[in-house]
Tab-separated table of C-alpha atoms in Angstrom:
chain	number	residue	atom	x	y	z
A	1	UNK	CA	0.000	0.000	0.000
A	2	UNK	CA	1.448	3.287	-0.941
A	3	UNK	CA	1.357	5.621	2.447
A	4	UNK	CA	2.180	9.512	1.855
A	5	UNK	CA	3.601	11.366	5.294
A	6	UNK	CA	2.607	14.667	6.039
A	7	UNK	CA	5.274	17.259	5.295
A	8	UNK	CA	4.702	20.837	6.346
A	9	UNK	CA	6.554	22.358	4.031
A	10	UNK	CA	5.843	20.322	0.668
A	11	UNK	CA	2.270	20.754	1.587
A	12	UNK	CA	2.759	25.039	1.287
A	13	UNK	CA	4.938	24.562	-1.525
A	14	UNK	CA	2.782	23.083	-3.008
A	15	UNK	CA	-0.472	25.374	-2.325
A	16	UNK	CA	0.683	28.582	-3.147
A	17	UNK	CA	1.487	29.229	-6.012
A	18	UNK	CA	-2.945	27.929	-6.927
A	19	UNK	CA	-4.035	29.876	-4.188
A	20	UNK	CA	-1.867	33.172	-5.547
A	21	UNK	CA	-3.494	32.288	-8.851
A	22	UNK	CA	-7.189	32.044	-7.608
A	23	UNK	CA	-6.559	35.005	-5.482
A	24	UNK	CA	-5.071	37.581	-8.838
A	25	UNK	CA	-7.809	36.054	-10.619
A	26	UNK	CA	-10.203	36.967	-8.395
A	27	UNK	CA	-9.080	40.965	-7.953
A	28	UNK	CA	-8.907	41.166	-11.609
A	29	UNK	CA	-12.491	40.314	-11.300
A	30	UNK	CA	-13.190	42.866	-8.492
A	31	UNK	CA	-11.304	45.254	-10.445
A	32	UNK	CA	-12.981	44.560	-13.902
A	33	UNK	CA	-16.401	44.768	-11.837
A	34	UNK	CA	-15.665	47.859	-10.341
A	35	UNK	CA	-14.466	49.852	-14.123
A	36	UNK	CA	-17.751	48.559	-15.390
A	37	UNK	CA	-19.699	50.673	-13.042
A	38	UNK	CA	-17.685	53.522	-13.746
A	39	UNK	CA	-18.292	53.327	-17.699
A	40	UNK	CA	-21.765	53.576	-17.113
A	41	UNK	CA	-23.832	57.175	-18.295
A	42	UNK	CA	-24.576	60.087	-16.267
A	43	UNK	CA	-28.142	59.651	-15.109
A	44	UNK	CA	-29.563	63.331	-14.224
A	45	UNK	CA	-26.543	64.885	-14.644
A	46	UNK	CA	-25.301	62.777	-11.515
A	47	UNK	CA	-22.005	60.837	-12.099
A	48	UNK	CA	-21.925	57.194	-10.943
A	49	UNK	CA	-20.150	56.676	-7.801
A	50	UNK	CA	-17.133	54.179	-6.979
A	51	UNK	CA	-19.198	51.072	-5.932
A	52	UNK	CA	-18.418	49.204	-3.361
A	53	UNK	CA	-17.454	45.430	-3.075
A	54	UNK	CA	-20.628	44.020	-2.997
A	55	UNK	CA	-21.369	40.436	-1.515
A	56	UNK	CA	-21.285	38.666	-4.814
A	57	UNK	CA	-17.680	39.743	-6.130
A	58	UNK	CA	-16.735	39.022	-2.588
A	59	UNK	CA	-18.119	35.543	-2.240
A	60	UNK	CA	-16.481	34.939	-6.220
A	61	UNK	CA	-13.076	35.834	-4.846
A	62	UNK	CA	-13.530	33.555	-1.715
A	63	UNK	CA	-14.611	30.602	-4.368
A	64	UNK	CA	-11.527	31.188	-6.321
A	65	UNK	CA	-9.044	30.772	-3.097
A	66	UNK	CA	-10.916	27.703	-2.074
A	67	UNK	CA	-10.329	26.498	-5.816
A	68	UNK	CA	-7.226	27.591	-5.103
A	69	UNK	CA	-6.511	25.587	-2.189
A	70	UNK	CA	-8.196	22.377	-3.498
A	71	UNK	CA	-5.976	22.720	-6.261
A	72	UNK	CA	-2.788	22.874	-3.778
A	73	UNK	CA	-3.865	20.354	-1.621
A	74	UNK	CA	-4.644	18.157	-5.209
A	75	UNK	CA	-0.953	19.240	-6.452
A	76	UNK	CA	0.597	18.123	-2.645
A	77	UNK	CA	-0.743	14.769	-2.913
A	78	UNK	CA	0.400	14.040	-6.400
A	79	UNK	CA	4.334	15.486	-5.836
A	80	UNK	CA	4.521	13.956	-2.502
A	81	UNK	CA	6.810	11.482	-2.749
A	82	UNK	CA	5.577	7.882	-1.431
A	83	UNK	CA	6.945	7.044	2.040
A	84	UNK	CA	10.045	4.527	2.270
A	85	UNK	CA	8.640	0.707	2.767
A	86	UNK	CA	8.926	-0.254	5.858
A	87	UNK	CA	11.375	-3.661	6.486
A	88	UNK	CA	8.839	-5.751	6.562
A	89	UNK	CA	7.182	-4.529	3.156
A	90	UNK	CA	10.526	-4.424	1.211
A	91	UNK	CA	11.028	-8.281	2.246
A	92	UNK	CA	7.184	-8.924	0.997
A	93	UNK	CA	8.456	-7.904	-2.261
A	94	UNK	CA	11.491	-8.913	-2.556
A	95	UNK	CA	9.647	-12.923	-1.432
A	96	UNK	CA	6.839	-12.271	-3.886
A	97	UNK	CA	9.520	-11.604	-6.891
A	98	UNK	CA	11.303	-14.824	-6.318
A	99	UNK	CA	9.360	-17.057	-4.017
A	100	UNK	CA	5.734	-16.973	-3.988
A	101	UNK	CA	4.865	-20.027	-6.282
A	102	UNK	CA	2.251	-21.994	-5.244
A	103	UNK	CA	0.017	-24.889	-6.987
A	104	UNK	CA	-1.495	-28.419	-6.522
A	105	UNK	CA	0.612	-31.682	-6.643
A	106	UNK	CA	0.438	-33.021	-10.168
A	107	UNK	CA	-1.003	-36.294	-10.469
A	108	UNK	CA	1.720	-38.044	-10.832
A	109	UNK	CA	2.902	-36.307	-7.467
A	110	UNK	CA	0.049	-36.834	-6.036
A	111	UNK	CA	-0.788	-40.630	-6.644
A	112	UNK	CA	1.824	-41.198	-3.629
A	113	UNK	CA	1.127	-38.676	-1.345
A	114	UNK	CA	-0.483	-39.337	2.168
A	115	UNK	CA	-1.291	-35.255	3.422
A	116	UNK	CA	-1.446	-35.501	7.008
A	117	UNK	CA	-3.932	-33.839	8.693
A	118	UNK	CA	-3.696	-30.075	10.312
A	119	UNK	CA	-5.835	-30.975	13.115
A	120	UNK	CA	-6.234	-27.845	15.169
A	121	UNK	CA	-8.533	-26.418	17.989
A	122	UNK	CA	-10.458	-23.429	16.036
A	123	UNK	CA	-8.834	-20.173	17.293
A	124	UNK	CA	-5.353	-22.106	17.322
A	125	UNK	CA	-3.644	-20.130	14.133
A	126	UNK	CA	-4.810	-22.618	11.876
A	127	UNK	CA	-5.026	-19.993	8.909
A	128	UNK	CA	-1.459	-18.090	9.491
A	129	UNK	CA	-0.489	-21.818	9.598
A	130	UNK	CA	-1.798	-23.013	6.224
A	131	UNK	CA	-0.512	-19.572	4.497
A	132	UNK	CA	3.210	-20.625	6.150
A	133	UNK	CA	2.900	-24.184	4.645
A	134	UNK	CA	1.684	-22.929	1.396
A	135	UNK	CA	4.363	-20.558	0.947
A	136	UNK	CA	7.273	-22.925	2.242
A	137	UNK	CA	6.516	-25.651	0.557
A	138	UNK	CA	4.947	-24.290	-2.761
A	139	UNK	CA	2.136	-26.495	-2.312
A	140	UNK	CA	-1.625	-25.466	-1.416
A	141	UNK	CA	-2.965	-26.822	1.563
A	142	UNK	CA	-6.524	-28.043	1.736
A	143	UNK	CA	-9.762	-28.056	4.054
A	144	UNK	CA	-12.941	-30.249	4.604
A	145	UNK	CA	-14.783	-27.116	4.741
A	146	UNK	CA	-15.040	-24.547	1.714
A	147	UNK	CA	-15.038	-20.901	2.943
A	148	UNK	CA	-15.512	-18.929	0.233
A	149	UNK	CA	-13.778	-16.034	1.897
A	150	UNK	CA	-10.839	-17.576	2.465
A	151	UNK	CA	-10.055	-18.490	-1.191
A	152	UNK	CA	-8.330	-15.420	-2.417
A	153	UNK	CA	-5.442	-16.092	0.161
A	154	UNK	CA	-5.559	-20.416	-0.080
A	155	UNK	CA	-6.678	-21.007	-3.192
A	156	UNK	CA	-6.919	-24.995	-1.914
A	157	UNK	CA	-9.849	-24.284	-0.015
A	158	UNK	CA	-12.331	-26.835	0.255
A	159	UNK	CA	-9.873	-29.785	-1.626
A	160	UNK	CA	-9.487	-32.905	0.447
A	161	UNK	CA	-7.465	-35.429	-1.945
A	162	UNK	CA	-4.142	-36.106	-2.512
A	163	UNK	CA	-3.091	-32.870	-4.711
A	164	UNK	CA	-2.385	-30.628	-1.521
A	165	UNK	CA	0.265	-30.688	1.342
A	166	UNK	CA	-1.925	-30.822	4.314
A	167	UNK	CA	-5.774	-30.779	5.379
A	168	UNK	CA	-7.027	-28.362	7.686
A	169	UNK	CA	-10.169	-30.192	9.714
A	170	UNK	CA	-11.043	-29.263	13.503
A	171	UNK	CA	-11.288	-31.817	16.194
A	172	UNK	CA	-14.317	-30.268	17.247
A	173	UNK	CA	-16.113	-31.487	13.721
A	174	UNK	CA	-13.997	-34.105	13.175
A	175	UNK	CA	-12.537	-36.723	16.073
A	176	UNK	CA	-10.810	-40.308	16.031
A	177	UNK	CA	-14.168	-41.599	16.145
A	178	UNK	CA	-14.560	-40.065	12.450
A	179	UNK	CA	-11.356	-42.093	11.044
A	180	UNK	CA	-11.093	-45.808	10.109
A	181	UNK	CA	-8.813	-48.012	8.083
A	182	UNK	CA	-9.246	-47.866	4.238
A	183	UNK	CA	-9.367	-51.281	2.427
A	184	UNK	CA	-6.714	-50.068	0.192
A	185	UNK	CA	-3.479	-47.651	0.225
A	186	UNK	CA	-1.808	-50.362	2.633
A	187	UNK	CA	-4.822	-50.063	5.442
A	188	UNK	CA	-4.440	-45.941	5.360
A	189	UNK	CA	-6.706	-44.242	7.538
A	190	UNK	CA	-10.081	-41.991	6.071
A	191	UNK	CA	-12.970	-40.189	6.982
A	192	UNK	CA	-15.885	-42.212	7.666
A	193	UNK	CA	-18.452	-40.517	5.164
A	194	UNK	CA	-20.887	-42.425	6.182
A	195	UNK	CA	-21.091	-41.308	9.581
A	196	UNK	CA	-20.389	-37.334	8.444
A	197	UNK	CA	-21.633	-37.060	5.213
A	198	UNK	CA	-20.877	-33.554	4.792
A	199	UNK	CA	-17.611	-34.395	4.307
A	200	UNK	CA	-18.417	-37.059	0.789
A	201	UNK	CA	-16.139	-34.848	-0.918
A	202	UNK	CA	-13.214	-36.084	0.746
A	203	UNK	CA	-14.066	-39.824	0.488
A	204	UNK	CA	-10.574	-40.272	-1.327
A	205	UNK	CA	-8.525	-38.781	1.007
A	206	UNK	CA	-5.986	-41.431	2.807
A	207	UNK	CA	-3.725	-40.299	5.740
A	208	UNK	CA	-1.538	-41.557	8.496
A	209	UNK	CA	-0.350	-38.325	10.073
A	210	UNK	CA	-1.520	-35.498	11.721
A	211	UNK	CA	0.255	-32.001	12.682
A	212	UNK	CA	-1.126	-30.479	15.941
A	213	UNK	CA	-0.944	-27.072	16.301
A	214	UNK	CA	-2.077	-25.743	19.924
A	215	UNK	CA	-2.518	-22.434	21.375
A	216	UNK	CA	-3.486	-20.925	24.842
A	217	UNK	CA	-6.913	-21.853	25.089
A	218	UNK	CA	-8.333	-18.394	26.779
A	219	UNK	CA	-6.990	-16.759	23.314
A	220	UNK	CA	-7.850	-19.414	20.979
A	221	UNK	CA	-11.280	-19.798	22.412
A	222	UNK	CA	-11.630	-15.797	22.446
A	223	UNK	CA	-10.468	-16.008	18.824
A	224	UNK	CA	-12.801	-18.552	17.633
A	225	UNK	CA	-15.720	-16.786	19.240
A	226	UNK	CA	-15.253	-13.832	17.627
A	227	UNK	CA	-14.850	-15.354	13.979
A	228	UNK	CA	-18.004	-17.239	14.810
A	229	UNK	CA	-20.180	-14.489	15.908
A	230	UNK	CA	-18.789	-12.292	12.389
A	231	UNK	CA	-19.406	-15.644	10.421
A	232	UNK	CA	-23.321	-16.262	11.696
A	233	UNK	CA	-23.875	-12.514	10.969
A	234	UNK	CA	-22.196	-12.387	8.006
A	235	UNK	CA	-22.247	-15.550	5.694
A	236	UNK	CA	-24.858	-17.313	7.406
A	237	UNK	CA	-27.092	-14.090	7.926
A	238	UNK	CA	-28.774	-15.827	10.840
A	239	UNK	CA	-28.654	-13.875	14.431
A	240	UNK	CA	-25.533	-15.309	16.606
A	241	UNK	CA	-27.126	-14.194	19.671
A	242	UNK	CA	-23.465	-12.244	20.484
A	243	UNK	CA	-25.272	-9.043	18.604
A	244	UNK	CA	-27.377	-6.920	20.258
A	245	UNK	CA	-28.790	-4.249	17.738
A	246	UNK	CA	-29.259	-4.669	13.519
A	247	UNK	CA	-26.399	-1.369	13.278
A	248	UNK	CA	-23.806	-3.735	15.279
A	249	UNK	CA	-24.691	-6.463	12.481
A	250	UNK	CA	-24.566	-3.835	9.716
A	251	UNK	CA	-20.439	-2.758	11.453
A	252	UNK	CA	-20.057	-6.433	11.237
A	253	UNK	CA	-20.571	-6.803	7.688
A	254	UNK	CA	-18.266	-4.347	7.021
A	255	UNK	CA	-15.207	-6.073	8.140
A	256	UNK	CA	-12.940	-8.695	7.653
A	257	UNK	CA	-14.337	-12.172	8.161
A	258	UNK	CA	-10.877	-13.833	9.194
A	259	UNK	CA	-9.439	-10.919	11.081
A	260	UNK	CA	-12.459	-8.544	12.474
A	261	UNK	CA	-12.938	-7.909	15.490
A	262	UNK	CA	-15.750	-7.719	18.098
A	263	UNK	CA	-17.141	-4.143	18.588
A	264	UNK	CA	-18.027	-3.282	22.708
A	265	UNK	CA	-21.508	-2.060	21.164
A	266	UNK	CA	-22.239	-5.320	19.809
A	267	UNK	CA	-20.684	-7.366	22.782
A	268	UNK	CA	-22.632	-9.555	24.625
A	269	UNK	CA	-20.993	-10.583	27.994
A	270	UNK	CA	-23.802	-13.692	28.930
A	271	UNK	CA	-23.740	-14.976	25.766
A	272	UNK	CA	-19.945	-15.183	25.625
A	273	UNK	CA	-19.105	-16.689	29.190
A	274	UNK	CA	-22.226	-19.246	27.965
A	275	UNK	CA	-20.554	-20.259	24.623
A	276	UNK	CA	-16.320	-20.314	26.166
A	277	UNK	CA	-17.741	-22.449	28.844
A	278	UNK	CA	-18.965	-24.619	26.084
A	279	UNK	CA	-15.539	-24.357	24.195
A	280	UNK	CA	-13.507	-25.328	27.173
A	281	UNK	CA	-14.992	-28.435	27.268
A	282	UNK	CA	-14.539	-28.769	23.706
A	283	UNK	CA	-10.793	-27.662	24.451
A	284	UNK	CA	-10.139	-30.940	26.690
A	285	UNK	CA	-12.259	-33.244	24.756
A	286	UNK	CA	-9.312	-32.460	22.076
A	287	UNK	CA	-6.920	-34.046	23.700
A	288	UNK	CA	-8.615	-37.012	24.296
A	289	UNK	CA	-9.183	-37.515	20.792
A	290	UNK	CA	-5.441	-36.590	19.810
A	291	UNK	CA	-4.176	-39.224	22.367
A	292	UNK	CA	-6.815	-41.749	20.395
A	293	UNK	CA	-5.270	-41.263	17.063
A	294	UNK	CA	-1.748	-41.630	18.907
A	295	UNK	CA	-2.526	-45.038	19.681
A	296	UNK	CA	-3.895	-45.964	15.861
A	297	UNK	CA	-2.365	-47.819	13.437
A	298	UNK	CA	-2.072	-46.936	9.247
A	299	UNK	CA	-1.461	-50.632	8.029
A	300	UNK	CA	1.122	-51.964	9.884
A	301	UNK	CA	2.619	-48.778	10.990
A	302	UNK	CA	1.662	-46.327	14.080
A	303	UNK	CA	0.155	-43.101	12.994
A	304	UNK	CA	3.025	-40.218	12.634
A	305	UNK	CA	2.226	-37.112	15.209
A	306	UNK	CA	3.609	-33.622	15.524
A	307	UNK	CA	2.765	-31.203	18.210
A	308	UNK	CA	3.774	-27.561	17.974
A	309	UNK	CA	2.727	-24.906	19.991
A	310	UNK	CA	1.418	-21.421	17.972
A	311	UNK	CA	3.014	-19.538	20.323
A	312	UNK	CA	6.595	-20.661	18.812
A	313	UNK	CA	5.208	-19.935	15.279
A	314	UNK	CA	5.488	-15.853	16.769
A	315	UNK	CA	8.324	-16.030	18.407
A	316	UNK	CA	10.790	-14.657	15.927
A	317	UNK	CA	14.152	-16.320	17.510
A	318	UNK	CA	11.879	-19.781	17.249
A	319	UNK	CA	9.150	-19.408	14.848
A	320	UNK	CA	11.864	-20.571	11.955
A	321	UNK	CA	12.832	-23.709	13.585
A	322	UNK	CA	9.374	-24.145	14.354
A	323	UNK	CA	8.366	-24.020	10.589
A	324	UNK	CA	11.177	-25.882	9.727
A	325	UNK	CA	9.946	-29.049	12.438
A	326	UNK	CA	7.028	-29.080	10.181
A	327	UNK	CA	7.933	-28.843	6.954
A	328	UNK	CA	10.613	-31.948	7.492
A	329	UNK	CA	7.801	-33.650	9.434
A	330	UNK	CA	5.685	-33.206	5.653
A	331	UNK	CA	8.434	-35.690	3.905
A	332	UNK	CA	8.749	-33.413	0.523
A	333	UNK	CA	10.376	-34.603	-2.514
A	334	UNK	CA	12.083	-31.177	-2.381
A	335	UNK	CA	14.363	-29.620	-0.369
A	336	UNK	CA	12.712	-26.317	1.374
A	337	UNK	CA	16.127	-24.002	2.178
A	338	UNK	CA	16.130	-21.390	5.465
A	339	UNK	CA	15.667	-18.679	2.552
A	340	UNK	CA	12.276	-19.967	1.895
A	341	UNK	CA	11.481	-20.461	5.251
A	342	UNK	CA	11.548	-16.659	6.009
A	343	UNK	CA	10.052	-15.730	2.752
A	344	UNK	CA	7.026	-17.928	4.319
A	345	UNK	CA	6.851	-15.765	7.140
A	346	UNK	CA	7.397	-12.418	5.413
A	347	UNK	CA	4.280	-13.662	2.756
A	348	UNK	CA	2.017	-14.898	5.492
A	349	UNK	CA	1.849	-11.884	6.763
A	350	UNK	CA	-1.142	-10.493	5.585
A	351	UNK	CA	-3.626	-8.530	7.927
A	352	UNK	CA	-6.249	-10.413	6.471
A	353	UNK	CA	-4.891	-13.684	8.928
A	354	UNK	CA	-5.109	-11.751	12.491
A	355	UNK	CA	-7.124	-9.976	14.365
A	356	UNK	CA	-3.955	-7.757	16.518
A	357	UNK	CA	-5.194	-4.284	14.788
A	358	UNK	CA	-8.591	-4.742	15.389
A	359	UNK	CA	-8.259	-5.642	19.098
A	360	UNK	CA	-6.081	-2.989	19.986
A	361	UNK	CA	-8.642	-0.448	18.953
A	362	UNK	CA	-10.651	1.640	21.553
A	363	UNK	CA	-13.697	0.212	19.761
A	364	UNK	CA	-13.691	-3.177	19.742
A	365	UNK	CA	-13.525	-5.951	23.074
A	366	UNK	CA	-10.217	-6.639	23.956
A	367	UNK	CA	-8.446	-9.606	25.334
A	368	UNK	CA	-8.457	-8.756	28.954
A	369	UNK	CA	-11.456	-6.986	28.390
A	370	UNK	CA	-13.089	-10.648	27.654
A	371	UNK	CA	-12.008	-11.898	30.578
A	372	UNK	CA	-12.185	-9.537	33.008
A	373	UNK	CA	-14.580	-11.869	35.011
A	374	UNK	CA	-11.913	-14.260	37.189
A	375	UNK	CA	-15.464	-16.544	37.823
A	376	UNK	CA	-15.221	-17.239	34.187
A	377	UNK	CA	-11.092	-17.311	33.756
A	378	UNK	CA	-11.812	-20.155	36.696
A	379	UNK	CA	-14.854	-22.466	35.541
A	380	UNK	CA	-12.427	-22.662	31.866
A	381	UNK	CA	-9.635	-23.678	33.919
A	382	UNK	CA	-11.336	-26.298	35.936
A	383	UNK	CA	-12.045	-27.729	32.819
A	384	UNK	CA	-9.277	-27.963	30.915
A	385	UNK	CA	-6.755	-27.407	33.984
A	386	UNK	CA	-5.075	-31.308	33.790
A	387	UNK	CA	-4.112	-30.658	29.630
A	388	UNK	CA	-3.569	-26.809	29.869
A	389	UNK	CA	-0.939	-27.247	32.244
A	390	UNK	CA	1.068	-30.206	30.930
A	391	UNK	CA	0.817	-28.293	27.148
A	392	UNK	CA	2.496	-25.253	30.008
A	393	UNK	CA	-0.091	-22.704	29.951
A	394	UNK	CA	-1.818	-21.024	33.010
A	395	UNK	CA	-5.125	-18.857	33.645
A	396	UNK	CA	-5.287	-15.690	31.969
A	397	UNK	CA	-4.462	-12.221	33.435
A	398	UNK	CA	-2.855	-14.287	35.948
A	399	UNK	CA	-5.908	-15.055	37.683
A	400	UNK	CA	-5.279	-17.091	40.811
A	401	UNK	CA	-8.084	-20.518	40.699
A	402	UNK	CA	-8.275	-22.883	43.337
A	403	UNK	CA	-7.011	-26.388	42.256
């Protein structure tokens, strides 16, 4: 995006020499107005006297500087030179010169690939994750789901075969009790369509891996509840019961799906402690099911697991060897260098993939703002307490909760 700082002194370079124009121009008027009077007959032997300015050549000349102006402020704008990129922009670039190719496996490619599954907790990252993968290993990564919004940044979206790197899929929608063994591909695991039907399309799919990407769960459940109350308000069009008026719908619509925040006008504190209780639960149920598919076989072989927390993904003295944990866990046929690597980070970096901006603004619910109630921070930690702490988190805001 091309930013243009204020500079005092371009800015009345720039306007003065219009404004002297409009200003001339407008005297010459004044002037011109003023001789015309004078030209006119003797009327009863009574010479015509030196009119005054009257209103309209004053308001003219009062147009003409504003002209004058607009045209300065017009010519400013355009001279201005653009601001320097900032570090972060220049590398953007610089990665999306040389580095940002992306496609499908071809079929050949794909016939032998396995994608493992990116099995994460909603909230946990999951789309700065599949924008790091894409962009590392040149290779889309694909969903169960098909989010239409999401398609202009992973264009594998809603493909659940072979041709992509990884699947995205929630253990809240989809749990070990949704996998079995495949009569072919060497006893591979799949999705039992038959049980979840809404997921047909991905009746071909065959994996024996999964990559587990966990988060705090006070900011991934704070996360995925505000991407679900913007999604029922926005795609689905249905009330979310986390809106209180149709104007907070109407702000809602007018933001980011992915990365929007929750406005305080349109917060609604019952309906979110009822709905993270809910998702705590969900939280510790995860782990039950990721210790399930631990203990699973693919043919003869134990199913392949990979834990990494988000939180070393943003670290940036960790996030590369984080990203790089993953990418060798993906067995390419290609070697992915450390140059890549960072051009993954420096492309996935879109504001489209996090909500920091919007939650730092006076106008939308913060954070700490969410959970500001300790009753609340404490009934989510009594139920999810056991797994939170081993994965080495702790309550919120540093709440104190009896054990």
């Amino acid at each position: 995006m091309v930013r243009f700082d204020f500079d005092a002194a371009a800015l009345i370079t720039g306007m003065t020499m219009p404004a002297v124009v409009a200003v001339v121009i407008a005297l010459v008027m004044m002037v011109d107005r003023m001789r015309s009077e004078q030209r006119k007959p003797y009327r009863n032997g009574i010479a015509p006297r030196m009119p005054a300015m009257s209103a309209m050549s004053f308001f003219g000349a009062l147009n003409f500087a504003l002209l004058g102006l607009l045209l300065g402020l017009a010519v400013w704008r355009l001279t201005a030179p653009p601001s320097p990129p900032t570090p972060a922009d220049a590398a953007r670039r610089a990665c999306a010169a040389s580095a940002d190719v992306r496609s499908f496996w071809s079929a050949s490619e794909a016939a032998a690939r396995r994608p493992p599954l990116l099995w994460t907790f909603p909230g946990a990252g999951n789309t700065m994750m599949r924008l790091l993968l894409d962009h590392a290993t040149g290779v889309y990564t694909g969903s169960v789901y098909g989010d239409p919004s999401l398609l202009p940044l992973l264009p594998g979206e809603g493909r659940c075969d072979r041709s992509v790197v990884a699947v995205k899929v929630h253990p809240t929608h989809v749990d070990s009790n949704d996998m079995v063994r495949a009569a072919d591909d060497g006893g591979a695991l799949r999705l039992n369509v038959t049980r979840k039907p809404q997921y047909l399309k991905c009746a071909g799919l065959r994996f024996d891996a999964a990559i587990l990407i966990v988060r705090d769960p006070y900011r991934s459940i704070w996360a995925e509840y505000k991407r679900y109350v913007n999604w029922k308000e926005v795609v689905a069009n249905k009330d979310s019961g986390g809106v209180s008026s149709s104007a907070c719908r109407a702000a809602l619509r007018g933001q980011d799906l992915h990365s929007g925040g929750l406005l305080r006008a349109c917060f609604a504190p019952a309906h979110w402690r009822d709905q993270a209780r809910k998702l705590a639960r969900s939280w510790k149920h995860m782990w039950f099911h990721y210790e399930k598919f631990k203990r699973m076989k693919a043919g003869k072989r134990s199913t392949r697991v990979l834990q990494v927390a988000y939180e070393e993904v943003l670290k940036p003295e960790a996030r590369e060897a984080a990203l790089r944990r993953i990418v060798d866990f993906l067995r390419l046929p290609h070697a992915v260098s450390d140059a890549t690597l960072r051009c993954a980070f420096a492309l996935a970096d879109d504001p489209r993939t996090h909500r920091a901006a919007a939650d730092t603004s006076s106008q939308y619910v913060t954070l700490q703002q969410a959970y500001a109630n300790a009753s609340l921070v404490c009934d989510m930690w009594k139920s999810f307490r056991r797994k939170a702490s081993k994965a080495g988190y702790a309550p919120i805001g540093g709440v104190r909760c009896q054990e």
